[in-house]
Short mmCIF file of N, CA and C in Angstrom, two decimals:
data_model
loop_
_atom_site.label_atom_id
_atom_site.label_comp_id
_atom_site.label_asym_id
_atom_site.label_seq_id
_atom_site.Cartn_x
_atom_site.Cartn_y
_atom_site.Cartn_z
N UNK A 1 167.74 63.28 124.90
CA UNK A 1 168.99 62.76 125.36
C UNK A 1 169.36 61.50 124.58
N UNK A 2 169.50 61.61 123.29
CA UNK A 2 169.95 60.43 122.54
C UNK A 2 171.47 60.35 122.47
N UNK A 3 171.95 59.13 122.28
CA UNK A 3 173.37 58.85 122.04
C UNK A 3 173.43 57.91 120.85
N UNK A 4 174.24 58.25 119.86
CA UNK A 4 174.39 57.40 118.69
C UNK A 4 175.87 57.04 118.55
N UNK A 5 176.13 55.74 118.49
CA UNK A 5 177.49 55.22 118.33
C UNK A 5 177.59 54.52 116.99
N UNK A 6 178.55 54.93 116.19
CA UNK A 6 178.79 54.32 114.88
C UNK A 6 180.12 53.58 114.93
N UNK A 7 180.09 52.30 114.65
CA UNK A 7 181.30 51.48 114.49
C UNK A 7 181.31 50.96 113.07
N UNK A 8 182.44 51.13 112.39
CA UNK A 8 182.54 50.67 111.02
C UNK A 8 183.97 50.25 110.70
N UNK A 9 184.11 49.42 109.70
CA UNK A 9 185.43 49.05 109.22
C UNK A 9 185.92 50.03 108.15
N UNK A 10 185.09 50.96 107.75
CA UNK A 10 185.50 52.00 106.80
C UNK A 10 186.39 53.01 107.52
N UNK A 11 187.32 53.59 106.79
CA UNK A 11 188.15 54.64 107.36
C UNK A 11 187.35 55.94 107.38
N UNK A 12 187.49 56.69 108.46
CA UNK A 12 186.74 57.93 108.60
C UNK A 12 187.71 59.07 108.92
N UNK A 13 187.79 60.03 108.03
CA UNK A 13 188.59 61.22 108.28
C UNK A 13 187.84 62.13 109.26
N UNK A 14 188.52 63.10 109.82
CA UNK A 14 187.84 64.02 110.73
C UNK A 14 186.77 64.83 109.99
N UNK A 15 187.02 65.16 108.73
CA UNK A 15 186.02 65.87 107.92
C UNK A 15 184.78 64.99 107.72
N UNK A 16 184.99 63.72 107.44
CA UNK A 16 183.87 62.78 107.24
C UNK A 16 183.10 62.61 108.55
N UNK A 17 183.82 62.51 109.67
CA UNK A 17 183.17 62.36 110.97
C UNK A 17 182.28 63.57 111.26
N UNK A 18 182.75 64.75 110.93
CA UNK A 18 181.96 65.97 111.13
C UNK A 18 180.68 65.94 110.29
N UNK A 19 180.80 65.48 109.04
CA UNK A 19 179.62 65.38 108.17
C UNK A 19 178.63 64.36 108.71
N UNK A 20 179.14 63.23 109.19
CA UNK A 20 178.26 62.19 109.75
C UNK A 20 177.57 62.72 111.00
N UNK A 21 178.33 63.39 111.88
CA UNK A 21 177.76 63.97 113.09
C UNK A 21 176.64 64.94 112.77
N UNK A 22 176.86 65.80 111.80
CA UNK A 22 175.83 66.77 111.41
C UNK A 22 174.61 66.09 110.80
N UNK A 23 174.84 65.09 109.97
CA UNK A 23 173.73 64.35 109.35
C UNK A 23 172.92 63.60 110.41
N UNK A 24 173.60 63.01 111.40
CA UNK A 24 172.88 62.33 112.49
C UNK A 24 172.09 63.34 113.31
N UNK A 25 172.61 64.55 113.46
CA UNK A 25 171.88 65.61 114.16
C UNK A 25 170.56 65.95 113.50
N UNK A 26 170.53 65.91 112.20
CA UNK A 26 169.27 66.11 111.47
C UNK A 26 168.39 64.86 111.55
N UNK A 27 169.01 63.70 111.44
CA UNK A 27 168.26 62.44 111.42
C UNK A 27 167.51 62.20 112.72
N UNK A 28 168.09 62.57 113.85
CA UNK A 28 167.48 62.26 115.15
C UNK A 28 166.15 62.98 115.33
N UNK A 29 165.90 64.03 114.56
CA UNK A 29 164.62 64.75 114.67
C UNK A 29 163.44 63.91 114.18
N UNK A 30 163.72 62.74 113.62
CA UNK A 30 162.63 61.82 113.26
C UNK A 30 161.86 61.38 114.50
N UNK A 31 162.52 61.48 115.65
CA UNK A 31 161.87 61.14 116.92
C UNK A 31 161.41 62.45 117.56
N UNK A 32 160.10 62.61 117.74
CA UNK A 32 159.59 63.86 118.33
C UNK A 32 160.28 64.19 119.65
N UNK A 33 160.68 65.44 119.79
CA UNK A 33 161.31 65.91 121.01
C UNK A 33 162.81 65.73 121.05
N UNK A 34 163.40 65.08 120.06
CA UNK A 34 164.85 64.85 120.04
C UNK A 34 165.48 65.81 119.03
N UNK A 35 166.68 66.30 119.38
CA UNK A 35 167.36 67.24 118.50
C UNK A 35 168.87 67.12 118.67
N UNK A 36 169.59 67.74 117.76
CA UNK A 36 171.04 67.73 117.84
C UNK A 36 171.52 68.43 119.10
N UNK A 37 170.70 69.34 119.64
CA UNK A 37 171.07 70.06 120.84
C UNK A 37 171.34 69.16 122.04
N UNK A 38 170.78 67.96 122.04
CA UNK A 38 170.99 67.01 123.14
C UNK A 38 171.67 65.73 122.67
N UNK A 39 172.04 65.67 121.40
CA UNK A 39 172.62 64.45 120.84
C UNK A 39 174.11 64.35 121.13
N UNK A 40 174.52 63.19 121.63
CA UNK A 40 175.94 62.86 121.76
C UNK A 40 176.24 61.76 120.74
N UNK A 41 177.36 61.90 120.05
CA UNK A 41 177.72 60.89 119.06
C UNK A 41 179.14 60.39 119.31
N UNK A 42 179.34 59.14 118.97
CA UNK A 42 180.67 58.53 118.96
C UNK A 42 180.82 57.87 117.61
N UNK A 43 181.87 58.22 116.90
CA UNK A 43 182.05 57.70 115.54
C UNK A 43 183.45 57.08 115.44
N UNK A 44 183.49 55.77 115.22
CA UNK A 44 184.76 55.07 115.15
C UNK A 44 184.88 54.31 113.83
N UNK A 45 185.91 54.61 113.09
CA UNK A 45 186.19 53.91 111.85
C UNK A 45 187.40 53.02 111.99
N UNK A 46 187.67 52.26 110.95
CA UNK A 46 188.84 51.40 110.92
C UNK A 46 188.78 50.22 111.88
N UNK A 47 187.58 49.82 112.26
CA UNK A 47 187.40 48.70 113.19
C UNK A 47 187.54 47.37 112.45
N UNK A 48 187.88 46.31 113.18
CA UNK A 48 187.85 44.96 112.62
C UNK A 48 186.40 44.51 112.70
N UNK A 49 185.68 44.68 111.62
CA UNK A 49 184.25 44.40 111.59
C UNK A 49 183.95 43.49 110.40
N UNK A 50 183.30 42.38 110.68
CA UNK A 50 182.95 41.41 109.64
C UNK A 50 181.45 41.22 109.63
N UNK A 51 180.87 41.17 108.45
CA UNK A 51 179.44 40.95 108.30
C UNK A 51 179.23 40.00 107.14
N UNK A 52 178.42 38.98 107.35
CA UNK A 52 178.17 37.96 106.34
C UNK A 52 179.46 37.29 105.90
N UNK A 53 180.40 37.19 106.86
CA UNK A 53 181.65 36.49 106.60
C UNK A 53 182.71 37.26 105.85
N UNK A 54 182.46 38.54 105.57
CA UNK A 54 183.45 39.32 104.83
C UNK A 54 183.77 40.60 105.58
N UNK A 55 184.88 41.21 105.19
CA UNK A 55 185.23 42.52 105.74
C UNK A 55 184.91 43.64 104.76
N UNK A 56 183.98 43.38 103.83
CA UNK A 56 183.48 44.45 102.97
C UNK A 56 182.91 45.55 103.86
N UNK A 57 182.88 46.80 103.39
CA UNK A 57 182.39 47.88 104.23
C UNK A 57 181.05 47.55 104.90
N UNK A 58 181.00 47.77 106.21
CA UNK A 58 179.80 47.50 107.01
C UNK A 58 179.81 48.44 108.21
N UNK A 59 178.66 48.57 108.86
CA UNK A 59 178.57 49.42 110.05
C UNK A 59 177.56 48.86 111.03
N UNK A 60 177.84 49.08 112.31
CA UNK A 60 176.93 48.79 113.40
C UNK A 60 176.66 50.12 114.08
N UNK A 61 175.38 50.52 114.09
CA UNK A 61 175.00 51.80 114.68
C UNK A 61 174.09 51.52 115.87
N UNK A 62 174.48 52.00 117.04
CA UNK A 62 173.70 51.81 118.26
C UNK A 62 173.09 53.14 118.66
N UNK A 63 171.78 53.13 118.91
CA UNK A 63 171.06 54.34 119.28
C UNK A 63 170.46 54.13 120.66
N UNK A 64 170.86 54.97 121.62
CA UNK A 64 170.30 54.93 122.97
C UNK A 64 169.41 56.15 123.14
N UNK A 65 168.22 55.93 123.68
CA UNK A 65 167.24 57.00 123.78
C UNK A 65 166.63 57.04 125.17
N UNK A 66 166.55 58.23 125.73
CA UNK A 66 165.82 58.45 126.97
C UNK A 66 164.34 58.50 126.61
N UNK A 67 163.56 57.60 127.19
CA UNK A 67 162.14 57.55 126.88
C UNK A 67 161.84 56.51 125.82
N UNK A 68 160.80 56.75 125.07
CA UNK A 68 160.32 55.81 124.05
C UNK A 68 160.20 56.52 122.70
N UNK A 69 159.97 55.74 121.67
CA UNK A 69 159.73 56.27 120.33
C UNK A 69 158.79 55.32 119.61
N UNK A 70 158.00 55.85 118.70
CA UNK A 70 157.04 55.04 117.94
C UNK A 70 157.78 54.19 116.90
N UNK A 71 157.13 53.12 116.49
CA UNK A 71 157.70 52.27 115.43
C UNK A 71 157.92 53.07 114.15
N UNK A 72 156.99 53.97 113.85
CA UNK A 72 157.12 54.79 112.65
C UNK A 72 158.35 55.68 112.73
N UNK A 73 158.54 56.35 113.87
CA UNK A 73 159.70 57.23 114.04
C UNK A 73 161.00 56.44 113.93
N UNK A 74 161.03 55.24 114.52
CA UNK A 74 162.23 54.41 114.44
C UNK A 74 162.49 53.95 113.01
N UNK A 75 161.43 53.66 112.28
CA UNK A 75 161.58 53.27 110.88
C UNK A 75 162.19 54.39 110.05
N UNK A 76 161.72 55.62 110.29
CA UNK A 76 162.28 56.77 109.58
C UNK A 76 163.74 56.97 109.98
N UNK A 77 164.04 56.85 111.27
CA UNK A 77 165.41 57.04 111.73
C UNK A 77 166.35 55.98 111.16
N UNK A 78 165.90 54.74 111.13
CA UNK A 78 166.72 53.68 110.53
C UNK A 78 167.00 53.98 109.06
N UNK A 79 165.99 54.41 108.34
CA UNK A 79 166.18 54.77 106.93
C UNK A 79 167.18 55.92 106.80
N UNK A 80 167.05 56.91 107.67
CA UNK A 80 167.98 58.05 107.64
C UNK A 80 169.41 57.61 107.95
N UNK A 81 169.57 56.79 108.98
CA UNK A 81 170.91 56.35 109.38
C UNK A 81 171.56 55.52 108.29
N UNK A 82 170.83 54.56 107.73
CA UNK A 82 171.42 53.73 106.68
C UNK A 82 171.75 54.58 105.45
N UNK A 83 170.93 55.58 105.18
CA UNK A 83 171.21 56.51 104.07
C UNK A 83 172.47 57.32 104.31
N UNK A 84 172.69 57.73 105.55
CA UNK A 84 173.91 58.48 105.90
C UNK A 84 175.13 57.60 105.69
N UNK A 85 175.05 56.35 106.12
CA UNK A 85 176.19 55.44 105.94
C UNK A 85 176.49 55.24 104.45
N UNK A 86 175.46 55.16 103.63
CA UNK A 86 175.64 55.03 102.18
C UNK A 86 176.24 56.31 101.59
N UNK A 87 175.62 57.44 101.91
CA UNK A 87 176.05 58.71 101.32
C UNK A 87 177.44 59.13 101.75
N UNK A 88 177.75 58.98 103.02
CA UNK A 88 179.03 59.48 103.55
C UNK A 88 180.17 58.48 103.49
N UNK A 89 179.85 57.17 103.59
CA UNK A 89 180.91 56.17 103.64
C UNK A 89 180.84 55.14 102.53
N UNK A 90 179.79 55.20 101.71
CA UNK A 90 179.65 54.24 100.62
C UNK A 90 179.29 52.84 101.08
N UNK A 91 178.73 52.72 102.30
CA UNK A 91 178.34 51.42 102.83
C UNK A 91 176.92 51.10 102.39
N UNK A 92 176.75 50.00 101.70
CA UNK A 92 175.44 49.58 101.24
C UNK A 92 174.48 49.46 102.41
N UNK A 93 173.24 49.86 102.21
CA UNK A 93 172.26 49.84 103.30
C UNK A 93 172.00 48.43 103.83
N UNK A 94 172.27 47.40 103.02
CA UNK A 94 172.06 46.04 103.50
C UNK A 94 173.28 45.50 104.27
N UNK A 95 174.24 46.39 104.53
CA UNK A 95 175.40 46.02 105.35
C UNK A 95 175.50 46.91 106.58
N UNK A 96 174.35 47.44 107.01
CA UNK A 96 174.29 48.29 108.20
C UNK A 96 173.23 47.74 109.13
N UNK A 97 173.63 47.48 110.37
CA UNK A 97 172.67 47.15 111.43
C UNK A 97 172.47 48.40 112.27
N UNK A 98 171.23 48.60 112.71
CA UNK A 98 170.90 49.68 113.64
C UNK A 98 170.17 49.04 114.82
N UNK A 99 170.68 49.25 116.02
CA UNK A 99 170.01 48.72 117.21
C UNK A 99 169.54 49.88 118.08
N UNK A 100 168.48 49.64 118.84
CA UNK A 100 167.89 50.67 119.69
C UNK A 100 167.82 50.18 121.13
N UNK A 101 168.15 51.08 122.04
CA UNK A 101 168.02 50.83 123.47
C UNK A 101 167.28 52.02 124.08
N UNK A 102 166.35 51.73 124.98
CA UNK A 102 165.54 52.77 125.60
C UNK A 102 165.72 52.71 127.12
N UNK A 103 165.69 53.87 127.75
CA UNK A 103 165.81 53.91 129.20
C UNK A 103 164.88 54.97 129.78
N UNK A 104 164.42 54.72 130.99
CA UNK A 104 163.61 55.70 131.72
C UNK A 104 164.49 56.54 132.65
N UNK A 105 165.78 56.21 132.72
CA UNK A 105 166.69 56.90 133.62
C UNK A 105 167.89 57.39 132.83
N UNK A 106 168.15 58.69 132.90
CA UNK A 106 169.27 59.27 132.17
C UNK A 106 169.86 60.36 133.05
N UNK A 107 171.12 60.24 133.37
CA UNK A 107 171.78 61.23 134.21
C UNK A 107 172.49 62.29 133.41
N UNK A 108 172.45 63.51 133.94
CA UNK A 108 173.13 64.63 133.30
C UNK A 108 173.28 65.76 134.33
N UNK A 109 174.38 66.42 134.31
CA UNK A 109 174.60 67.59 135.13
C UNK A 109 174.37 67.34 136.62
N UNK A 110 174.80 66.18 137.06
CA UNK A 110 174.73 65.84 138.48
C UNK A 110 173.42 65.31 139.00
N UNK A 111 172.44 65.11 138.10
CA UNK A 111 171.15 64.54 138.54
C UNK A 111 170.55 63.71 137.41
N UNK A 112 169.37 63.18 137.65
CA UNK A 112 168.69 62.34 136.65
C UNK A 112 167.41 63.00 136.17
N UNK A 113 167.07 62.69 134.94
CA UNK A 113 165.80 63.14 134.39
C UNK A 113 164.69 62.25 134.89
#
């Protein structure tokens, strides 16, 4: 039950959003037990986003996960996410932040896991 939210000042076409969504679906498998089958994504471009005092292309990616993940898995996922931002949007990997939030409670279909 992961959720990945991408906020960026880069413009994102619907075709680009689809490519990012698919790439994130593959990337999330870095965490054992997680797959695109349960992944929800939100992708927003054209935001007023400043990093290091400039509005050069940048992104903030928030990852919410039901349960826990190892440091190694998170390291691989961060590398994958920053690579996706570079490949799909041309955003340098040093202008992407990735944050992680974990929860033991996740609701779906009228109940909780």
